[in-house]
mmCIF file of C-alpha atoms in Angstrom:
data_model
loop_
_atom_site.group_PDB
_atom_site.id
_atom_site.type_symbol
_atom_site.label_atom_id
_atom_site.label_comp_id
_atom_site.label_asym_id
_atom_site.label_seq_id
_atom_site.Cartn_x
_atom_site.Cartn_y
_atom_site.Cartn_z
ATOM 1 C CA MET A 1 -30.052 -11.818 103.184
ATOM 2 C CA GLN A 2 -27.402 -10.748 105.544
ATOM 3 C CA ILE A 3 -28.540 -8.890 108.543
ATOM 4 C CA GLN A 4 -26.184 -6.393 110.211
ATOM 5 C CA SER A 5 -27.498 -6.726 113.605
ATOM 6 C CA LYS A 6 -26.501 -9.902 115.531
ATOM 7 C CA LEU A 7 -29.520 -9.601 117.803
ATOM 8 C CA ILE A 8 -32.033 -9.290 114.972
ATOM 9 C CA ASP A 9 -30.142 -12.184 113.187
ATOM 10 C CA LYS A 10 -30.369 -14.430 116.251
ATOM 11 C CA ALA A 11 -34.117 -13.727 116.884
ATOM 12 C CA VAL A 12 -35.020 -14.340 113.007
ATOM 13 C CA LYS A 13 -33.001 -17.541 113.104
ATOM 14 C CA GLU A 14 -34.834 -18.883 116.189
ATOM 15 C CA LEU A 15 -38.260 -17.774 115.049
ATOM 16 C CA ALA A 16 -37.760 -19.262 111.489
ATOM 17 C CA ARG A 17 -37.282 -22.753 113.185
ATOM 18 C CA LEU A 18 -41.086 -22.721 113.684
ATOM 19 C CA PRO A 19 -42.847 -24.772 110.984
ATOM 20 C CA GLY A 20 -44.259 -22.590 108.341
ATOM 21 C CA LEU A 21 -42.061 -19.595 109.058
ATOM 22 C CA GLY A 22 -39.346 -18.776 106.666
ATOM 23 C CA ARG A 23 -36.566 -16.304 107.149
ATOM 24 C CA LYS A 24 -38.550 -13.602 105.312
ATOM 25 C CA SER A 25 -41.642 -13.868 107.440
ATOM 26 C CA ALA A 26 -39.667 -14.359 110.589
ATOM 27 C CA LEU A 27 -37.876 -11.025 109.804
ATOM 28 C CA ARG A 28 -41.170 -9.402 109.115
ATOM 29 C CA ASN A 29 -42.544 -10.550 112.469
ATOM 30 C CA ILE A 30 -39.388 -9.432 114.199
ATOM 31 C CA LEU A 31 -39.644 -5.957 112.815
ATOM 32 C CA TYR A 32 -43.349 -5.959 113.771
ATOM 33 C CA LEU A 33 -42.362 -6.769 117.264
ATOM 34 C CA LEU A 34 -39.875 -3.969 117.396
ATOM 35 C CA ARG A 35 -42.514 -1.561 116.260
ATOM 36 C CA GLN A 36 -44.819 -2.772 119.128
ATOM 37 C CA ASN A 37 -44.589 -1.906 122.784
ATOM 38 C CA PRO A 38 -41.681 -4.083 124.322
ATOM 39 C CA THR A 39 -44.084 -5.466 126.794
ATOM 40 C CA GLN A 40 -45.752 -7.527 124.037
ATOM 41 C CA THR A 41 -42.620 -9.337 123.271
ATOM 42 C CA ILE A 42 -41.737 -9.758 126.878
ATOM 43 C CA GLU A 43 -45.270 -11.297 127.317
ATOM 44 C CA LEU A 44 -44.784 -13.632 124.475
ATOM 45 C CA SER A 45 -41.459 -14.670 125.698
ATOM 46 C CA SER A 46 -42.676 -15.483 129.271
ATOM 47 C CA ALA A 47 -45.648 -17.243 127.969
ATOM 48 C CA LEU A 48 -43.338 -19.599 125.990
ATOM 49 C CA VAL A 49 -40.937 -20.094 128.938
ATOM 50 C CA ASP A 50 -43.902 -20.588 131.176
ATOM 51 C CA LEU A 51 -45.191 -23.167 128.721
ATOM 52 C CA VAL A 52 -42.174 -25.436 128.437
ATOM 53 C CA GLU A 53 -41.352 -25.190 132.168
ATOM 54 C CA ASN A 54 -44.830 -25.870 133.621
ATOM 55 C CA ILE A 55 -46.621 -27.917 131.008
ATOM 56 C CA LYS A 56 -47.033 -31.598 131.904
ATOM 57 C CA ARG A 57 -49.031 -34.530 130.598
ATOM 58 C CA CYS A 58 -52.180 -35.575 132.412
ATOM 59 C CA LYS A 59 -51.334 -38.671 134.449
ATOM 60 C CA VAL A 60 -54.487 -40.419 133.124
ATOM 61 C CA CYS A 61 -54.953 -39.344 129.421
ATOM 62 C CA HIS A 62 -51.632 -37.905 128.625
ATOM 63 C CA VAL A 63 -52.998 -34.702 127.207
ATOM 64 C CA HIS A 64 -51.004 -31.469 127.686
ATOM 65 C CA THR A 65 -52.024 -29.801 130.744
ATOM 66 C CA GLU A 66 -50.552 -27.811 133.712
ATOM 67 C CA ASP A 67 -52.433 -29.926 136.137
ATOM 68 C CA GLU A 68 -51.656 -33.386 137.496
ATOM 69 C CA ILE A 69 -54.981 -34.576 136.077
ATOM 70 C CA CYS A 70 -56.590 -32.658 133.279
ATOM 71 C CA GLY A 71 -60.021 -30.872 133.490
ATOM 72 C CA ILE A 72 -61.655 -33.613 131.406
ATOM 73 C CA CYS A 73 -60.406 -36.581 133.333
ATOM 74 C CA ALA A 74 -61.159 -34.831 136.534
ATOM 75 C CA ASN A 75 -64.732 -34.028 135.582
ATOM 76 C CA PRO A 76 -67.104 -36.342 137.269
ATOM 77 C CA GLN A 77 -69.829 -35.565 134.679
ATOM 78 C CA ARG A 78 -67.721 -37.367 131.933
ATOM 79 C CA ASP A 79 -68.260 -41.067 131.229
ATOM 80 C CA GLN A 80 -65.035 -42.576 132.377
ATOM 81 C CA LYS A 81 -66.018 -45.948 131.034
ATOM 82 C CA LEU A 82 -65.782 -44.616 127.322
ATOM 83 C CA ILE A 83 -62.210 -43.740 126.187
ATOM 84 C CA CYS A 84 -61.557 -42.019 122.862
ATOM 85 C CA VAL A 85 -58.163 -42.625 121.494
ATOM 86 C CA VAL A 86 -56.523 -39.698 119.652
ATOM 87 C CA GLU A 87 -53.216 -38.619 118.265
ATOM 88 C CA ASP A 88 -52.732 -35.272 119.856
ATOM 89 C CA ILE A 89 -54.304 -32.458 121.783
ATOM 90 C CA ARG A 90 -55.581 -30.925 118.436
ATOM 91 C CA ASP A 91 -57.830 -33.913 117.984
ATOM 92 C CA VAL A 92 -59.085 -33.561 121.561
ATOM 93 C CA LEU A 93 -59.959 -29.895 120.710
ATOM 94 C CA ALA A 94 -61.629 -30.665 117.505
ATOM 95 C CA ILE A 95 -63.818 -33.370 119.250
ATOM 96 C CA GLU A 96 -64.640 -31.158 122.181
ATOM 97 C CA ASN A 97 -65.768 -28.582 119.836
ATOM 98 C CA THR A 98 -68.511 -30.849 118.363
ATOM 99 C CA GLY A 99 -70.064 -31.105 121.861
ATOM 100 C CA GLN A 100 -71.039 -34.687 121.010
ATOM 101 C CA PHE A 101 -68.613 -36.671 123.117
ATOM 102 C CA ARG A 102 -69.066 -37.115 126.835
ATOM 103 C CA GLY A 103 -66.422 -39.674 127.524
ATOM 104 C CA VAL A 104 -62.703 -39.144 128.383
ATOM 105 C CA TYR A 105 -59.608 -39.373 126.025
ATOM 106 C CA HIS A 106 -56.364 -41.160 125.596
ATOM 107 C CA VAL A 107 -53.710 -39.112 123.820
ATOM 108 C CA LEU A 108 -51.222 -41.362 121.937
ATOM 109 C CA GLY A 109 -48.685 -38.603 121.153
ATOM 110 C CA GLY A 110 -48.348 -39.937 117.519
ATOM 111 C CA LEU A 111 -49.091 -42.771 115.329
ATOM 112 C CA ILE A 112 -47.236 -46.026 114.548
ATOM 113 C CA SER A 113 -45.088 -45.188 111.493
ATOM 114 C CA PRO A 114 -42.409 -47.468 110.239
ATOM 115 C CA MET A 115 -41.517 -44.947 107.604
ATOM 116 C CA GLU A 116 -40.636 -42.341 110.325
ATOM 117 C CA GLY A 117 -39.231 -45.012 112.638
ATOM 118 C CA ILE A 118 -42.108 -44.541 115.169
ATOM 119 C CA GLY A 119 -42.995 -47.867 116.947
ATOM 120 C CA PRO A 120 -45.593 -48.691 119.526
ATOM 121 C CA GLY A 121 -43.102 -48.079 122.330
ATOM 122 C CA GLN A 122 -42.801 -44.403 121.487
ATOM 123 C CA LEU A 123 -46.477 -43.894 122.030
ATOM 124 C CA THR A 124 -48.579 -44.263 125.236
ATOM 125 C CA LEU A 125 -49.947 -47.575 124.305
ATOM 126 C CA ALA A 126 -48.581 -49.279 127.280
ATOM 127 C CA ALA A 127 -50.431 -46.557 129.465
ATOM 128 C CA LEU A 128 -53.459 -47.215 127.487
ATOM 129 C CA GLU A 129 -53.369 -51.018 128.213
ATOM 130 C CA GLN A 130 -52.681 -50.420 131.900
ATOM 131 C CA ARG A 131 -55.670 -48.044 131.989
ATOM 132 C CA ILE A 132 -57.997 -50.650 130.367
ATOM 133 C CA ASN A 133 -56.752 -53.522 132.690
ATOM 134 C CA SER A 134 -56.975 -51.492 135.852
ATOM 135 C CA GLY A 135 -60.385 -49.738 135.072
ATOM 136 C CA GLU A 136 -63.907 -50.755 134.190
ATOM 137 C CA ILE A 137 -63.861 -49.680 130.563
ATOM 138 C CA ASP A 138 -66.847 -50.404 128.448
ATOM 139 C CA GLU A 139 -65.809 -48.957 125.036
ATOM 140 C CA ILE A 140 -62.685 -47.776 123.216
ATOM 141 C CA LEU A 141 -63.604 -45.338 120.378
ATOM 142 C CA LEU A 142 -60.647 -45.093 118.009
ATOM 143 C CA ALA A 143 -60.598 -41.649 116.434
ATOM 144 C CA LEU A 144 -57.273 -41.531 114.376
ATOM 145 C CA SER A 145 -56.540 -40.043 110.997
ATOM 146 C CA ALA A 146 -57.797 -41.966 107.961
ATOM 147 C CA THR A 147 -54.222 -42.564 106.806
ATOM 148 C CA ALA A 148 -51.939 -45.673 106.538
ATOM 149 C CA GLU A 149 -50.474 -44.766 109.953
ATOM 150 C CA GLY A 150 -53.914 -44.357 111.526
ATOM 151 C CA ASP A 151 -54.971 -47.624 110.236
ATOM 152 C CA THR A 152 -51.801 -49.371 111.338
ATOM 153 C CA THR A 153 -52.254 -47.945 114.846
ATOM 154 C CA ASN A 154 -56.061 -48.880 114.875
ATOM 155 C CA PHE A 155 -55.165 -52.391 113.920
ATOM 156 C CA TYR A 156 -52.469 -52.748 116.582
ATOM 157 C CA ILE A 157 -54.716 -51.499 119.338
ATOM 158 C CA TYR A 158 -57.548 -53.649 118.001
ATOM 159 C CA ARG A 159 -55.272 -56.735 118.202
ATOM 160 C CA LYS A 160 -54.312 -56.070 121.666
ATOM 161 C CA LEU A 161 -57.938 -55.643 122.912
ATOM 162 C CA LYS A 162 -59.766 -58.220 120.901
ATOM 163 C CA ASP A 163 -59.774 -60.826 123.538
ATOM 164 C CA LEU A 164 -61.069 -58.379 126.339
ATOM 165 C CA PRO A 165 -64.798 -57.946 127.036
ATOM 166 C CA ILE A 166 -64.592 -54.365 125.639
ATOM 167 C CA LYS A 167 -66.389 -52.875 122.670
ATOM 168 C CA VAL A 168 -63.939 -51.336 120.154
ATOM 169 C CA THR A 169 -65.374 -48.734 117.698
ATOM 170 C CA THR A 170 -63.950 -46.354 115.197
ATOM 171 C CA ILE A 171 -65.447 -43.086 114.004
ATOM 172 C CA ALA A 172 -67.458 -43.403 110.799
ATOM 173 C CA ARG A 173 -65.634 -42.883 107.581
ATOM 174 C CA GLY A 174 -67.865 -41.703 104.715
ATOM 175 C CA ILE A 175 -68.796 -38.737 102.562
ATOM 176 C CA SER A 176 -68.336 -35.411 104.337
ATOM 177 C CA VAL A 177 -71.431 -33.420 105.089
ATOM 178 C CA GLY A 178 -71.835 -31.029 102.153
ATOM 179 C CA ASP A 179 -69.664 -32.866 99.726
ATOM 180 C CA ASP A 180 -70.699 -33.849 96.265
ATOM 181 C CA LEU A 181 -70.792 -37.570 95.623
ATOM 182 C CA GLU A 182 -69.171 -37.385 92.243
ATOM 183 C CA TYR A 183 -65.968 -35.665 93.724
ATOM 184 C CA ALA A 184 -65.669 -38.238 96.542
ATOM 185 C CA ASP A 185 -62.707 -40.725 96.090
ATOM 186 C CA GLU A 186 -63.715 -44.313 95.411
ATOM 187 C CA ILE A 187 -62.346 -45.778 98.752
ATOM 188 C CA THR A 188 -64.375 -43.310 100.695
ATOM 189 C CA LEU A 189 -67.446 -43.916 98.620
ATOM 190 C CA ALA A 190 -66.946 -47.692 98.961
ATOM 191 C CA ARG A 191 -66.655 -47.551 102.628
ATOM 192 C CA SER A 192 -69.768 -45.402 102.884
ATOM 193 C CA ILE A 193 -71.671 -48.086 101.018
ATOM 194 C CA LEU A 194 -70.160 -50.950 102.985
ATOM 195 C CA HIS A 195 -70.864 -49.210 106.357
ATOM 196 C CA ARG A 196 -74.359 -47.831 105.242
ATOM 197 C CA VAL A 197 -76.675 -47.041 108.113
ATOM 198 C CA GLU A 198 -80.458 -47.467 108.466
ATOM 199 C CA TYR A 199 -82.393 -44.308 107.164
ATOM 200 C CA LYS A 200 -84.658 -43.222 109.946
ATOM 201 C CA GLY A 201 -86.250 -40.343 108.067
ATOM 202 C CA SER A 202 -84.577 -37.669 110.248
ATOM 203 C CA MET B 1 -61.683 -23.533 119.818
ATOM 204 C CA GLN B 2 -61.461 -23.750 123.502
ATOM 205 C CA ILE B 3 -58.207 -24.937 124.879
ATOM 206 C CA GLN B 4 -58.392 -26.577 128.319
ATOM 207 C CA SER B 5 -54.807 -25.561 129.269
ATOM 208 C CA LYS B 6 -54.387 -22.011 130.418
ATOM 209 C CA LEU B 7 -50.580 -22.029 129.558
ATOM 210 C CA ILE B 8 -51.257 -23.306 126.085
ATOM 211 C CA ASP B 9 -54.082 -20.946 125.635
ATOM 212 C CA LYS B 10 -51.950 -18.019 126.784
ATOM 213 C CA ALA B 11 -48.918 -18.850 124.595
ATOM 214 C CA VAL B 12 -51.231 -19.383 121.648
ATOM 215 C CA LYS B 13 -52.849 -15.999 122.244
ATOM 216 C CA GLU B 14 -49.615 -14.247 122.372
ATOM 217 C CA LEU B 15 -48.104 -16.041 119.388
ATOM 218 C CA ALA B 16 -51.266 -15.325 117.268
ATOM 219 C CA ARG B 17 -50.705 -11.578 117.588
ATOM 220 C CA LEU B 18 -47.791 -11.885 115.198
ATOM 221 C CA PRO B 19 -48.844 -10.712 111.655
ATOM 222 C CA GLY B 20 -49.776 -13.709 109.374
ATOM 223 C CA LEU B 21 -50.265 -16.231 112.268
ATOM 224 C CA GLY B 22 -53.942 -17.189 113.099
ATOM 225 C CA ARG B 23 -54.879 -19.165 116.125
ATOM 226 C CA LYS B 24 -54.773 -22.436 114.345
ATOM 227 C CA SER B 25 -51.129 -22.011 113.014
ATOM 228 C CA ALA B 26 -50.125 -20.557 116.485
ATOM 229 C CA LEU B 27 -51.435 -23.677 118.144
ATOM 230 C CA ARG B 28 -49.601 -25.903 115.610
ATOM 231 C CA ASN B 29 -46.385 -24.006 116.438
ATOM 232 C CA ILE B 30 -46.913 -24.269 120.205
ATOM 233 C CA LEU B 31 -47.383 -28.124 119.818
ATOM 234 C CA TYR B 32 -44.409 -28.201 117.707
ATOM 235 C CA LEU B 33 -42.372 -26.385 120.430
ATOM 236 C CA LEU B 34 -43.755 -28.821 123.155
ATOM 237 C CA ARG B 35 -42.499 -31.744 121.003
ATOM 238 C CA GLN B 36 -39.088 -30.291 120.732
ATOM 239 C CA ASN B 37 -36.160 -29.995 123.320
ATOM 240 C CA PRO B 38 -37.327 -27.248 125.712
ATOM 241 C CA THR B 39 -33.927 -25.490 125.157
ATOM 242 C CA GLN B 40 -35.350 -24.517 121.666
ATOM 243 C CA THR B 41 -38.105 -22.553 123.214
ATOM 244 C CA ILE B 42 -35.952 -21.104 125.840
ATOM 245 C CA GLU B 43 -33.362 -19.958 123.154
ATOM 246 C CA LEU B 44 -36.344 -18.331 121.024
ATOM 247 C CA SER B 45 -37.609 -16.530 124.294
ATOM 248 C CA SER B 46 -34.251 -15.252 125.307
ATOM 249 C CA ALA B 47 -33.459 -14.078 121.789
ATOM 250 C CA LEU B 48 -36.666 -12.064 121.763
ATOM 251 C CA VAL B 49 -36.191 -10.465 125.225
ATOM 252 C CA ASP B 50 -32.558 -9.797 124.225
ATOM 253 C CA LEU B 51 -33.776 -8.177 121.137
ATOM 254 C CA VAL B 52 -36.276 -5.752 122.632
ATOM 255 C CA GLU B 53 -34.033 -4.977 125.594
ATOM 256 C CA ASN B 54 -30.889 -4.197 123.642
ATOM 257 C CA ILE B 55 -31.733 -3.232 120.137
ATOM 258 C CA LYS B 56 -31.362 0.623 119.561
ATOM 259 C CA ARG B 57 -31.452 2.888 116.633
ATOM 260 C CA CYS B 58 -28.071 3.862 115.054
ATOM 261 C CA LYS B 59 -27.450 7.450 116.114
ATOM 262 C CA VAL B 60 -26.674 8.415 112.501
ATOM 263 C CA CYS B 61 -28.947 6.532 110.158
ATOM 264 C CA HIS B 62 -31.557 5.227 112.548
ATOM 265 C CA VAL B 63 -31.283 1.701 111.446
ATOM 266 C CA HIS B 64 -32.006 -0.997 114.026
ATOM 267 C CA THR B 65 -28.687 -1.946 115.639
ATOM 268 C CA GLU B 66 -27.193 -3.058 119.015
ATOM 269 C CA ASP B 67 -24.405 -0.571 118.615
ATOM 270 C CA GLU B 68 -24.280 3.230 119.106
ATOM 271 C CA ILE B 69 -23.427 3.564 115.401
ATOM 272 C CA CYS B 70 -24.287 0.811 112.983
ATOM 273 C CA GLY B 71 -21.726 -1.195 110.945
ATOM 274 C CA ILE B 72 -22.482 0.650 107.634
ATOM 275 C CA CYS B 73 -22.203 4.270 109.211
ATOM 276 C CA ALA B 74 -19.053 3.270 111.096
ATOM 277 C CA ASN B 75 -17.495 1.759 107.908
ATOM 278 C CA PRO B 76 -14.790 4.283 106.524
ATOM 279 C CA GLN B 77 -14.998 2.519 103.204
ATOM 280 C CA ARG B 78 -18.535 3.639 102.625
ATOM 281 C CA ASP B 79 -19.240 6.993 101.048
ATOM 282 C CA GLN B 80 -20.524 9.265 103.730
ATOM 283 C CA LYS B 81 -21.434 11.820 101.286
ATOM 284 C CA LEU B 82 -24.023 9.888 99.578
ATOM 285 C CA ILE B 83 -27.182 9.115 101.550
ATOM 286 C CA CYS B 84 -29.943 6.761 100.522
ATOM 287 C CA VAL B 85 -33.196 7.302 102.144
ATOM 288 C CA VAL B 86 -35.321 4.171 102.801
ATOM 289 C CA GLU B 87 -38.477 3.303 104.702
ATOM 290 C CA ASP B 88 -37.112 0.551 107.005
ATOM 291 C CA ILE B 89 -34.402 -1.955 107.668
ATOM 292 C CA ARG B 90 -35.767 -4.515 105.039
ATOM 293 C CA ASP B 91 -34.924 -1.958 102.337
ATOM 294 C CA VAL B 92 -31.427 -1.596 103.652
ATOM 295 C CA LEU B 93 -31.026 -5.421 103.470
ATOM 296 C CA ALA B 94 -32.514 -5.514 99.914
ATOM 297 C CA ILE B 95 -30.082 -2.794 98.682
ATOM 298 C CA GLU B 96 -27.149 -4.195 100.526
ATOM 299 C CA ASN B 97 -27.942 -7.540 98.914
ATOM 300 C CA THR B 98 -27.511 -6.052 95.364
ATOM 301 C CA GLY B 99 -23.843 -5.036 96.232
ATOM 302 C CA GLN B 100 -24.338 -1.812 94.104
ATOM 303 C CA PHE B 101 -24.506 0.828 96.728
ATOM 304 C CA ARG B 102 -21.351 2.155 98.509
ATOM 305 C CA GLY B 103 -22.970 5.099 100.279
ATOM 306 C CA VAL B 104 -24.726 5.290 103.676
ATOM 307 C CA TYR B 105 -28.429 4.992 104.518
ATOM 308 C CA HIS B 106 -31.100 7.029 106.328
ATOM 309 C CA VAL B 107 -34.074 5.072 107.651
ATOM 310 C CA LEU B 108 -37.232 7.125 107.929
ATOM 311 C CA GLY B 109 -39.299 4.494 109.989
ATOM 312 C CA GLY B 110 -42.271 4.833 107.710
ATOM 313 C CA LEU B 111 -43.825 6.947 104.967
ATOM 314 C CA ILE B 112 -45.924 10.051 105.149
ATOM 315 C CA SER B 113 -49.561 8.687 104.948
ATOM 316 C CA PRO B 114 -52.393 10.976 105.691
ATOM 317 C CA MET B 115 -54.698 8.066 105.443
ATOM 318 C CA GLU B 116 -52.984 6.281 108.322
ATOM 319 C CA GLY B 117 -52.396 9.511 110.138
ATOM 320 C CA ILE B 118 -48.604 9.354 109.744
ATOM 321 C CA GLY B 119 -47.204 13.046 109.362
ATOM 322 C CA PRO B 120 -43.636 13.985 108.800
ATOM 323 C CA GLY B 121 -43.304 14.562 112.519
ATOM 324 C CA GLN B 122 -43.383 10.786 113.118
ATOM 325 C CA LEU B 123 -40.636 9.968 110.731
ATOM 326 C CA THR B 124 -36.945 10.701 111.133
ATOM 327 C CA LEU B 125 -37.096 13.598 108.705
ATOM 328 C CA ALA B 126 -35.912 16.291 111.138
ATOM 329 C CA ALA B 127 -32.796 14.007 111.853
ATOM 330 C CA LEU B 128 -32.357 13.735 108.063
ATOM 331 C CA GLU B 129 -32.327 17.564 107.723
ATOM 332 C CA GLN B 130 -29.909 18.063 110.625
ATOM 333 C CA ARG B 131 -27.650 15.417 109.075
ATOM 334 C CA ILE B 132 -27.734 17.239 105.648
ATOM 335 C CA ASN B 133 -27.159 20.780 107.367
ATOM 336 C CA SER B 134 -24.278 19.557 109.528
ATOM 337 C CA GLY B 135 -22.406 17.242 107.095
ATOM 338 C CA GLU B 136 -20.930 17.560 103.752
ATOM 339 C CA ILE B 137 -23.508 15.723 101.586
ATOM 340 C CA ASP B 138 -23.305 15.531 97.891
ATOM 341 C CA GLU B 139 -26.302 13.508 97.040
ATOM 342 C CA ILE B 140 -29.517 12.243 98.480
ATOM 343 C CA LEU B 141 -30.964 8.924 96.858
ATOM 344 C CA LEU B 142 -34.655 8.467 97.521
ATOM 345 C CA ALA B 143 -35.347 4.770 97.439
ATOM 346 C CA LEU B 144 -38.967 4.696 98.695
ATOM 347 C CA SER B 145 -41.806 2.464 97.538
ATOM 348 C CA ALA B 146 -43.521 3.313 94.200
ATOM 349 C CA THR B 147 -46.792 4.150 96.143
ATOM 350 C CA ALA B 148 -48.766 7.178 96.766
ATOM 351 C CA GLU B 149 -47.222 7.245 100.287
ATOM 352 C CA GLY B 150 -43.751 6.879 98.771
ATOM 353 C CA ASP B 151 -44.365 9.720 96.215
ATOM 354 C CA THR B 152 -45.751 12.010 98.774
ATOM 355 C CA THR B 153 -42.562 11.428 101.060
ATOM 356 C CA ASN B 154 -40.289 11.865 97.987
ATOM 357 C CA PHE B 155 -41.851 15.211 97.377
ATOM 358 C CA TYR B 156 -41.791 16.440 100.799
ATOM 359 C CA ILE B 157 -38.136 15.616 101.061
ATOM 360 C CA TYR B 158 -37.425 17.174 97.643
ATOM 361 C CA ARG B 159 -39.187 20.436 98.655
ATOM 362 C CA LYS B 160 -37.146 20.692 101.850
ATOM 363 C CA LEU B 161 -33.905 20.152 99.958
ATOM 364 C CA LYS B 162 -34.441 21.797 96.653
ATOM 365 C CA ASP B 163 -32.603 25.262 97.597
ATOM 366 C CA LEU B 164 -29.695 23.429 99.003
ATOM 367 C CA PRO B 165 -26.579 22.685 96.876
ATOM 368 C CA ILE B 166 -27.359 18.946 97.085
ATOM 369 C CA LYS B 167 -28.140 16.499 94.117
ATOM 370 C CA VAL B 168 -31.529 14.702 94.827
ATOM 371 C CA THR B 169 -31.940 11.410 92.919
ATOM 372 C CA THR B 170 -34.538 8.725 92.978
ATOM 373 C CA ILE B 171 -34.207 4.929 92.024
ATOM 374 C CA ALA B 172 -35.242 4.370 88.463
ATOM 375 C CA ARG B 173 -38.853 3.312 87.838
ATOM 376 C CA GLY B 174 -39.250 1.161 84.757
ATOM 377 C CA ILE B 175 -39.904 -2.335 83.528
ATOM 378 C CA SER B 176 -38.550 -5.042 85.749
ATOM 379 C CA VAL B 177 -35.900 -7.044 84.330
ATOM 380 C CA GLY B 178 -37.292 -10.248 82.732
ATOM 381 C CA ASP B 179 -40.801 -8.712 82.323
ATOM 382 C CA ASP B 180 -42.823 -8.815 79.111
ATOM 383 C CA LEU B 181 -43.679 -5.357 77.851
ATOM 384 C CA GLU B 182 -47.292 -6.143 77.071
ATOM 385 C CA TYR B 183 -47.979 -6.963 80.734
ATOM 386 C CA ALA B 184 -46.411 -3.864 82.225
ATOM 387 C CA ASP B 185 -49.020 -1.343 83.502
ATOM 388 C CA GLU B 186 -49.344 1.918 81.482
ATOM 389 C CA ILE B 187 -47.872 4.270 84.035
ATOM 390 C CA THR B 188 -44.789 2.140 84.522
ATOM 391 C CA LEU B 189 -44.335 1.904 80.773
ATOM 392 C CA ALA B 190 -45.014 5.684 80.250
ATOM 393 C CA ARG B 191 -42.374 6.515 82.978
ATOM 394 C CA SER B 192 -39.911 4.079 81.303
ATOM 395 C CA ILE B 193 -40.243 6.039 78.027
ATOM 396 C CA LEU B 194 -40.106 9.426 79.684
ATOM 397 C CA HIS B 195 -36.984 8.486 81.723
ATOM 398 C CA ARG B 196 -35.324 6.538 78.716
ATOM 399 C CA VAL B 197 -31.554 6.241 78.931
ATOM 400 C CA GLU B 198 -28.917 6.175 76.222
ATOM 401 C CA TYR B 199 -28.266 2.752 74.993
ATOM 402 C CA LYS B 200 -24.622 2.084 75.182
ATOM 403 C CA GLY B 201 -24.555 -1.392 73.530
ATOM 404 C CA SER B 202 -23.770 -3.167 76.778
#
């Protein structure tokens, strides 16, 4: 697909670098923008520039924010003694949406992955340790993906903390609400039996 | 999904206005950009601004271009007496990719669609008429979509031109190359029989 216009070609090329957008859908989006009022494109561009120029990491939990300290860390209503360790901001959003967590977060910025060459040094693990050593932390809740990388990272953090007087918990693994038992994989089913909880009739 | 950061929220909102991108994939793309070198986002933004600020329509064929007259119209090798009428720049790209067309184009910018409230006045039909009246045109090739809107627009142009000494053609409708006859719809099959061509053994 050879585009005659250098400007369209350049915009398509740049937009197609986003994950999940190929050249065809990038061109479709560019033509869509050309049909709209130019202010829409200007707004999009300035929002993107504003983003990369002004977004920082929260000094406490390392979540993306434009403030020195994010809204959750700065909120006195949140339990600062309970830290939930997550991979990135999407997990923070997902957990916040449940409305069930009143503690604070620590964003690792990834998971330990020898396959992808990501070691503990590239994550915010040192900052987490420092946070634990300097503050009065009661509990660390590990809320990482149920993958090999998530398990490796869980184990790494657990090993670092096991001698400290801190409770280390992980989110429960088990059968998803609404799932048929017969379609659950064996490992999940096995874990849900191992970690069975007392039935309280509610 | 409530995003704590106003900057991320704004960027997601703007990006999610593109067709085919929901809020979830927009957020995924924004987080991807935040993980990359900021120059990538700056490049994307400036390509978009450059686009809407500098892209024009070719004065002859109305295709998107940054020049007064597009590369195809300005090319002396192209047959200026054969005009292919298309809906938008994507059709120009598709036809150019075949390498089978040596004439020039006329981009309508849409199709007549009473359902969507698009009348002949919103398209570049007046410019097409002017172009035909002022130049020495031998043939108009209608290459519009095989839809009700395409047919309506074909008929509208045909009626305008039928008293002029100009050949009006349309691209052939028939069975796609590689298609099984039994799976072709009846209208396409009927048309392919009506418009049968002499078999020359090649």
